[in-house]
XYZ file of C-alpha atoms in Angstrom:
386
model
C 121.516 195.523 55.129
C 124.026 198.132 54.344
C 121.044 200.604 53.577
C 120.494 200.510 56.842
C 123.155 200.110 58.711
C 125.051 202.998 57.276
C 122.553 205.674 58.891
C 123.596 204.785 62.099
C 127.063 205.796 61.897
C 125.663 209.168 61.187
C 125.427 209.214 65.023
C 128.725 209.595 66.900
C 129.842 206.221 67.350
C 131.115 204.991 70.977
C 132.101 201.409 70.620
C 130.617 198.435 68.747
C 130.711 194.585 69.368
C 129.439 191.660 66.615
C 128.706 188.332 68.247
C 127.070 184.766 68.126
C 128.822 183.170 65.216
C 125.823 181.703 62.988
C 125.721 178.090 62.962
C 127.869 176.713 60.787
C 129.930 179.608 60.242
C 133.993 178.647 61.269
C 136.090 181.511 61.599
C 139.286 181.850 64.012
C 137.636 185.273 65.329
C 134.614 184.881 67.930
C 133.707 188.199 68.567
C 134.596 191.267 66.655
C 134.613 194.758 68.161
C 134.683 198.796 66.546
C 135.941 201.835 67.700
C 136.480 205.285 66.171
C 139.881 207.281 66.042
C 141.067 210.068 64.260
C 143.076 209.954 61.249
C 144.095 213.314 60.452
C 140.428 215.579 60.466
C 138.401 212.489 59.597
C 136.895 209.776 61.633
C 137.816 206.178 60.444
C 137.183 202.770 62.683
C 139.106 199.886 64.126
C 137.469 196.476 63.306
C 138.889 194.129 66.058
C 138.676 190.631 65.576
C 139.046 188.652 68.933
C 140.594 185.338 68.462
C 141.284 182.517 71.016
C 145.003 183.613 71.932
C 145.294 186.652 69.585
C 143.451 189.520 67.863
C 143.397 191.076 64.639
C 142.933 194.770 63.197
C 141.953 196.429 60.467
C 141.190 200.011 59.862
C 137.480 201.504 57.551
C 136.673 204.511 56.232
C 132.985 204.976 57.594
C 131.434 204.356 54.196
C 133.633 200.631 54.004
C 132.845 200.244 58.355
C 128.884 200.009 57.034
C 129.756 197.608 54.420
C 132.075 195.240 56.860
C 129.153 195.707 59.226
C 126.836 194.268 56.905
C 128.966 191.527 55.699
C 129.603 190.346 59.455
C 125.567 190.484 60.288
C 124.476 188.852 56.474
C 127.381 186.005 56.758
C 128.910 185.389 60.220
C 126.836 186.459 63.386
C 123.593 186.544 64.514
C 123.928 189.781 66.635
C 125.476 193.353 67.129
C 125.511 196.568 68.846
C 126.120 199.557 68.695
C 126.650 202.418 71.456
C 126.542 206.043 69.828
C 125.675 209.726 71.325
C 122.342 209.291 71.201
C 121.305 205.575 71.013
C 122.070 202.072 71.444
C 121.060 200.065 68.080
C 120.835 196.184 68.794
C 120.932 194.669 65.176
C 119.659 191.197 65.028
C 120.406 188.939 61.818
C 118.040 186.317 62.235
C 116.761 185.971 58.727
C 115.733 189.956 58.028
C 118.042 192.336 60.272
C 115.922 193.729 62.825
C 117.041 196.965 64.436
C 115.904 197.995 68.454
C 116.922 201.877 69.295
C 117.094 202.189 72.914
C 118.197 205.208 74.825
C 122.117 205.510 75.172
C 123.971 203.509 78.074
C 127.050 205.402 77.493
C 128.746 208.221 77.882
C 130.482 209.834 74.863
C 134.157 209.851 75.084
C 136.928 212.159 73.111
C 138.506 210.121 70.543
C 141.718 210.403 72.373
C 144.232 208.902 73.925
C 145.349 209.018 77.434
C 147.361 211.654 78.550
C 145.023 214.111 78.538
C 144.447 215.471 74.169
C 146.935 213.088 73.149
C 146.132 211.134 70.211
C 148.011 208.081 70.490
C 148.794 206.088 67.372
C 148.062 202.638 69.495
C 144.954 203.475 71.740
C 144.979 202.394 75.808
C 141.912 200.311 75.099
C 142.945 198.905 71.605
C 143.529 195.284 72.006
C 146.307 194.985 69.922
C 147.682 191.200 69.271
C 151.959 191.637 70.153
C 150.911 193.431 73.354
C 148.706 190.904 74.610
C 151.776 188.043 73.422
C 154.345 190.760 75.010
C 152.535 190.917 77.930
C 151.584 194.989 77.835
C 147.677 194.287 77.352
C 145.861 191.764 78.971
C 143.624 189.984 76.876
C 140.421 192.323 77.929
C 142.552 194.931 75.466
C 143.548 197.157 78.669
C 147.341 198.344 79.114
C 148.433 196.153 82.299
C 149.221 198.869 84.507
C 152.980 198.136 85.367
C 153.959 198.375 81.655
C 151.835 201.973 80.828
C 155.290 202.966 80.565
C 156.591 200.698 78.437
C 153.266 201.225 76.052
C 154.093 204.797 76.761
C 157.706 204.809 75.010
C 155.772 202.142 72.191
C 153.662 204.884 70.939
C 156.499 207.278 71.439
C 158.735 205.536 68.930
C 155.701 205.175 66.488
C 155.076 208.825 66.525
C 158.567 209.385 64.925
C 158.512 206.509 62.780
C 155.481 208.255 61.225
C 156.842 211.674 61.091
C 159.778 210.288 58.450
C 157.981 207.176 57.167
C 156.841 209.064 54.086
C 160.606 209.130 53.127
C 160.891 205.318 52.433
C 160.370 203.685 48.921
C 156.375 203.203 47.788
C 156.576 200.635 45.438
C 158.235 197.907 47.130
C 158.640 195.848 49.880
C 160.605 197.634 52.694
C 163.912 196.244 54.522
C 164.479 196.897 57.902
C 167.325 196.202 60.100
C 166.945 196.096 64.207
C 169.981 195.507 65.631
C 170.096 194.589 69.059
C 166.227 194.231 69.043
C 166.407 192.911 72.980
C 162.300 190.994 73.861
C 161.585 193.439 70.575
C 158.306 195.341 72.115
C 159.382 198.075 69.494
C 160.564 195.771 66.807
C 156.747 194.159 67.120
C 155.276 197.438 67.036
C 156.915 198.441 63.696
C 155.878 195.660 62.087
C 152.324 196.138 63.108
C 152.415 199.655 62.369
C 153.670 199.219 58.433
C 151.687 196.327 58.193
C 148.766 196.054 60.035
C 147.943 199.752 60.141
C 150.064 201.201 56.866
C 149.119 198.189 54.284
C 153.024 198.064 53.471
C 154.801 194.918 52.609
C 158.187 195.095 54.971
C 161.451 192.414 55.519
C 162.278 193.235 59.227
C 165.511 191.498 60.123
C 166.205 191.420 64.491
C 169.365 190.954 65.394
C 170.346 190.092 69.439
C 173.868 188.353 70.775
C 171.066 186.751 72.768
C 170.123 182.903 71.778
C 167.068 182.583 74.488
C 165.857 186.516 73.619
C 166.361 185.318 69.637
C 164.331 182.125 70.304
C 161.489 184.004 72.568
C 160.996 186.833 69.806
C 160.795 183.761 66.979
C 158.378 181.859 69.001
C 156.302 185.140 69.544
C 156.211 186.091 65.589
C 155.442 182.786 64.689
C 152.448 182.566 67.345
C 151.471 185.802 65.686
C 151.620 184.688 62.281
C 153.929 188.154 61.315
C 155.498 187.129 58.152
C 158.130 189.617 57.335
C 159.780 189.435 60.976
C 162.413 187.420 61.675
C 165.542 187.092 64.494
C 168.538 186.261 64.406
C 171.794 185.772 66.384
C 174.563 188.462 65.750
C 176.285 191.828 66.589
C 176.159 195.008 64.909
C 179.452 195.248 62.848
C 179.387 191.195 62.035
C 176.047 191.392 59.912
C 176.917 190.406 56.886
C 173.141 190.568 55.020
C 173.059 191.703 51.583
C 170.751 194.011 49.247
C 168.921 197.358 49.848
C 168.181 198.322 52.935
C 165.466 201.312 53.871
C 165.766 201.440 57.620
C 167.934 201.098 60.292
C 166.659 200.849 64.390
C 169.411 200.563 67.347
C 168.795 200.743 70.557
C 170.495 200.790 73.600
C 173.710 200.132 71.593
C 176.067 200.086 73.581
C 179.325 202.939 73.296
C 180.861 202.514 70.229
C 178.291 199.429 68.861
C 175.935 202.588 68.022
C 178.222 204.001 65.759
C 178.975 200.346 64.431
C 175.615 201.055 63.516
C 175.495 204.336 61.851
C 178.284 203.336 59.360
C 176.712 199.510 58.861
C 173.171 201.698 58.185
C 175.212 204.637 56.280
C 177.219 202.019 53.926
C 173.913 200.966 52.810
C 172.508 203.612 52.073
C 169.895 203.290 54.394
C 166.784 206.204 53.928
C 166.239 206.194 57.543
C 168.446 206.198 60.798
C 166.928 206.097 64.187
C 168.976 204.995 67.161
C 169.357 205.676 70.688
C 172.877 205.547 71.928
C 173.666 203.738 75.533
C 177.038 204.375 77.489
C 179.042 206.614 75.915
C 182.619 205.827 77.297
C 184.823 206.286 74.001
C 185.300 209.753 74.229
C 186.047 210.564 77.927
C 190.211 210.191 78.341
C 190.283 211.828 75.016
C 188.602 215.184 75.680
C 190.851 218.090 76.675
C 190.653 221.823 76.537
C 192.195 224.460 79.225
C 189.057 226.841 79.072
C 187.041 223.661 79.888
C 188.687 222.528 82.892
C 186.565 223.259 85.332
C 183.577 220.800 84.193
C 186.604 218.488 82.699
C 188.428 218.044 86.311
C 184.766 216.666 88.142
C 184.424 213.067 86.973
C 180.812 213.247 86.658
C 180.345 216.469 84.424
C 183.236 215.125 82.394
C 181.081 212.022 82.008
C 177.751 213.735 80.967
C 179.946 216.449 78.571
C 181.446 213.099 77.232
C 178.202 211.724 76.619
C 177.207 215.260 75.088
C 180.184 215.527 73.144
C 180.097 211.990 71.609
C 175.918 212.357 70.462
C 176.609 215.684 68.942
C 179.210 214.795 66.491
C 177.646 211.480 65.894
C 174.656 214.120 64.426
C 177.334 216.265 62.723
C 179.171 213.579 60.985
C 175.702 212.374 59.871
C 174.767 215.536 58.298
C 178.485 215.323 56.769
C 177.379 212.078 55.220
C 173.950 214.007 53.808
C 171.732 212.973 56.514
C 168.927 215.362 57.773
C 169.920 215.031 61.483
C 167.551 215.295 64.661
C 168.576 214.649 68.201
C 165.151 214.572 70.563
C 164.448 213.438 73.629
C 163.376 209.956 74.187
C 161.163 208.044 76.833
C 163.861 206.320 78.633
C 165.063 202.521 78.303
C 163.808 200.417 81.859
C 167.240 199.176 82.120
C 169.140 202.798 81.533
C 168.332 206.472 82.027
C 169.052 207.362 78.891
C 166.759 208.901 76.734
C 168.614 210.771 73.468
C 167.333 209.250 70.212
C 169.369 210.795 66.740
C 167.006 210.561 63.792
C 168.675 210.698 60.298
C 166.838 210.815 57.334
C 168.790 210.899 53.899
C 168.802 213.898 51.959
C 171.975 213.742 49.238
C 175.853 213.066 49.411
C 178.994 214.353 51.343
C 178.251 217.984 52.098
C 182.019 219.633 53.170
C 180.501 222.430 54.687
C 178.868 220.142 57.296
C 182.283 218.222 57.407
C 184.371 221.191 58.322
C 181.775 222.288 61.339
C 182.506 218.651 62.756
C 186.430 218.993 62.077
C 186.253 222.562 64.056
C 184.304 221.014 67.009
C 186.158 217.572 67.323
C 189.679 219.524 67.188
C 188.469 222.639 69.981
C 187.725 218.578 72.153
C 191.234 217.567 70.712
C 189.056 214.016 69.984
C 189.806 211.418 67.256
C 186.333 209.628 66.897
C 185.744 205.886 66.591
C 182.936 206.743 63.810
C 185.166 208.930 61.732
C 187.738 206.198 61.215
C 185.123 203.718 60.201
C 183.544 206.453 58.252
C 187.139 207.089 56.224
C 187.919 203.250 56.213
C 184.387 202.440 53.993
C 185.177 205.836 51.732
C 182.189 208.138 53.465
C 184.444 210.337 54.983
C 188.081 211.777 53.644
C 190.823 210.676 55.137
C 192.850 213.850 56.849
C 196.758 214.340 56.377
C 198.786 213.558 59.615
């Protein structure tokens, strides 16, 4: 069969559906559909196979889509079609495949996201198994149209994940650490980026004060079947888990918890740091400076310079520490307004020059840092004379 099916693809392939299980075939899939998307210049397609209360994914080459076409038609179903540029092919497998060309019943679409030529990572019309369980996809595969948002900020976070995910180890299993992982829409969407989509073998660890968010998010992963993702109860600086860990995720810590977690993912050792910081209150009795007083003497500049203040030296005192330090903008939490996320990814060891830029900036603020103290208390940082 694959002799044959593989000319089709030659056409510009719209979508594709496999159904009508042969009899005596069992599988937990009833129906499996195919749709192109771009992976770097090439075309490559998404097998989706439909289940009762879930799907699953995987990802071809269009050489290995023919094969798993072929397979599907010569062992599981009876029927298939598919919807290119210039045809429809109806493929029937009863005994010989037969194959009807008709003239095309669709139009041919960009392989694009919304948003106009955005290519998102997880497509509107993707059908992906957490987002149906999570509520962001009903199970047709379309984004329910109160949460485009949320699936919005999903892809979002996945676009920097993959800008930096080239940094972690190759030849092992990868440990992650989400603390305060909340109903973990983002937490789920890691794990089925590195694993469905990536092929990597990951230990994600999510970690909420929580008990009934801890128990949803278990129930949830089992239901999915995602081993490698667990939850559990417990704060930022209590965590007491052991052995190497790659990557470290907080968000919407809240004031000082965030930089709980920047020395928790720094002691480590932690390759990657991504977090997005929540009310920033530490900092805002402390700062003081005559040539600033008239933003510091209007409560609500002095609270936004705080907030300022407090994510830029969390970034310097990053870099001190040898992290490769980005502060971007963020699609915004539903419960806050902010929407700063400080990517670290490390690079080497202490570097003083990046040290003595912080100590410059944090004494013209006359501030004494929560984060440097923790910094100087696990041996990071140096500890500075009275």
């Amino acid at each position: 069969m694959l002799e044959r099916i593989a000319p089709l693809l030659e056409e510009p392939l719209i979508f594709g559906v496999f159904s009508q299980l042969k009899k005596g075939v069992a599988r937990e899939y009833h129906k499996v559909q195919v749709k192109p998307f771009e992976k770097g210049e090439t075309v490559w397609y998404q097998f989706t196979y439909v289940c009762p209360k879930k799907v699953l994914h995987q990802n071809f080459s269009q050489q290995d889509a023919a094969a798993e076409m072929a397979r599907l038609l010569e062992e599981e179903f009876h029927q298939g079609v598919l919807y290119t540029a210039q045809h429809d092919f109806h493929l029937l497998a009863f005994g010989r495949l037969k194959i009807k060309t008709q003239a095309p019943t669709r139009q041919p679409q960009a392989i694009k996201g919304h948003d106009g030529d955005k290519n998102y990572i997880l497509q509107p019309d993707g059908n992906y198994d957490f987002l149906v369980q999570l509520g962001v996809m009903n199970e047709q595969g379309r984004v329910v149209k109160a949460k485009y948002d949320k699936f919005r900020q999903i892809n979002k976070y996945l676009e920097l994940v993959a800008q930096c995910v080239d940094q972690l180890p190759q030849d092992r299993t990868l440990r992650i650490i989400d603390f305060g992982c909340g109903k973990s829409y983002l937490t789920f969407a890691l794990y089925y980026y590195l694993v469905k989509m990536l092929g990597r073998k990951v230990e994600i660890i999510g970690l909420d004060l929580k008990e009934d968010v801890v128990t949803f998010c278990r129930q949830v992963a089992q239901e999915l079947d995602y081993q490698g993702l667990t939850f559990s109860i417990g704060d930022i600086r209590g965590y007491q888990g052991s052995g190497q860990v790659d990557m470290v995720v907080t968000l919407h810590a809240c004031d000082t918890a965030t930089d709980d977690a920047i020395v928790q993912a720094m002691g480590w050792g932690a390759k990657i740091i991504l977090t997005v910081p929540c009310c920033q209150h530490e900092l805002f009795s402390q700062i003081s400076n005559p040539q600033m007083e008239p933003i510091t003497r209007h409560g609500i500049l002095k609270e936004r310079l705080s907030a300022m203040i407090t994510d830029t030296i969390r970034g310097q005192r990053m870099e001190a520490c040898g992290y490769q330090v980005s502060i971007m903008e963020f699609i915004s939490m539903e419960h806050t307004p902010k929407n700063i996320l400080i990517k670290g990814v490390r690079q080497g060891g202490f570097h003083p020059k990046s040290y003595e830029a912080y100590r410059q900036f944090a004494a013209f603020w006359q501030i004494h840092p929560y984060l440097e103290r923790r910094l100087q208390e696990i041996g990071l940082l140096p500890v500075q004379p009275e």
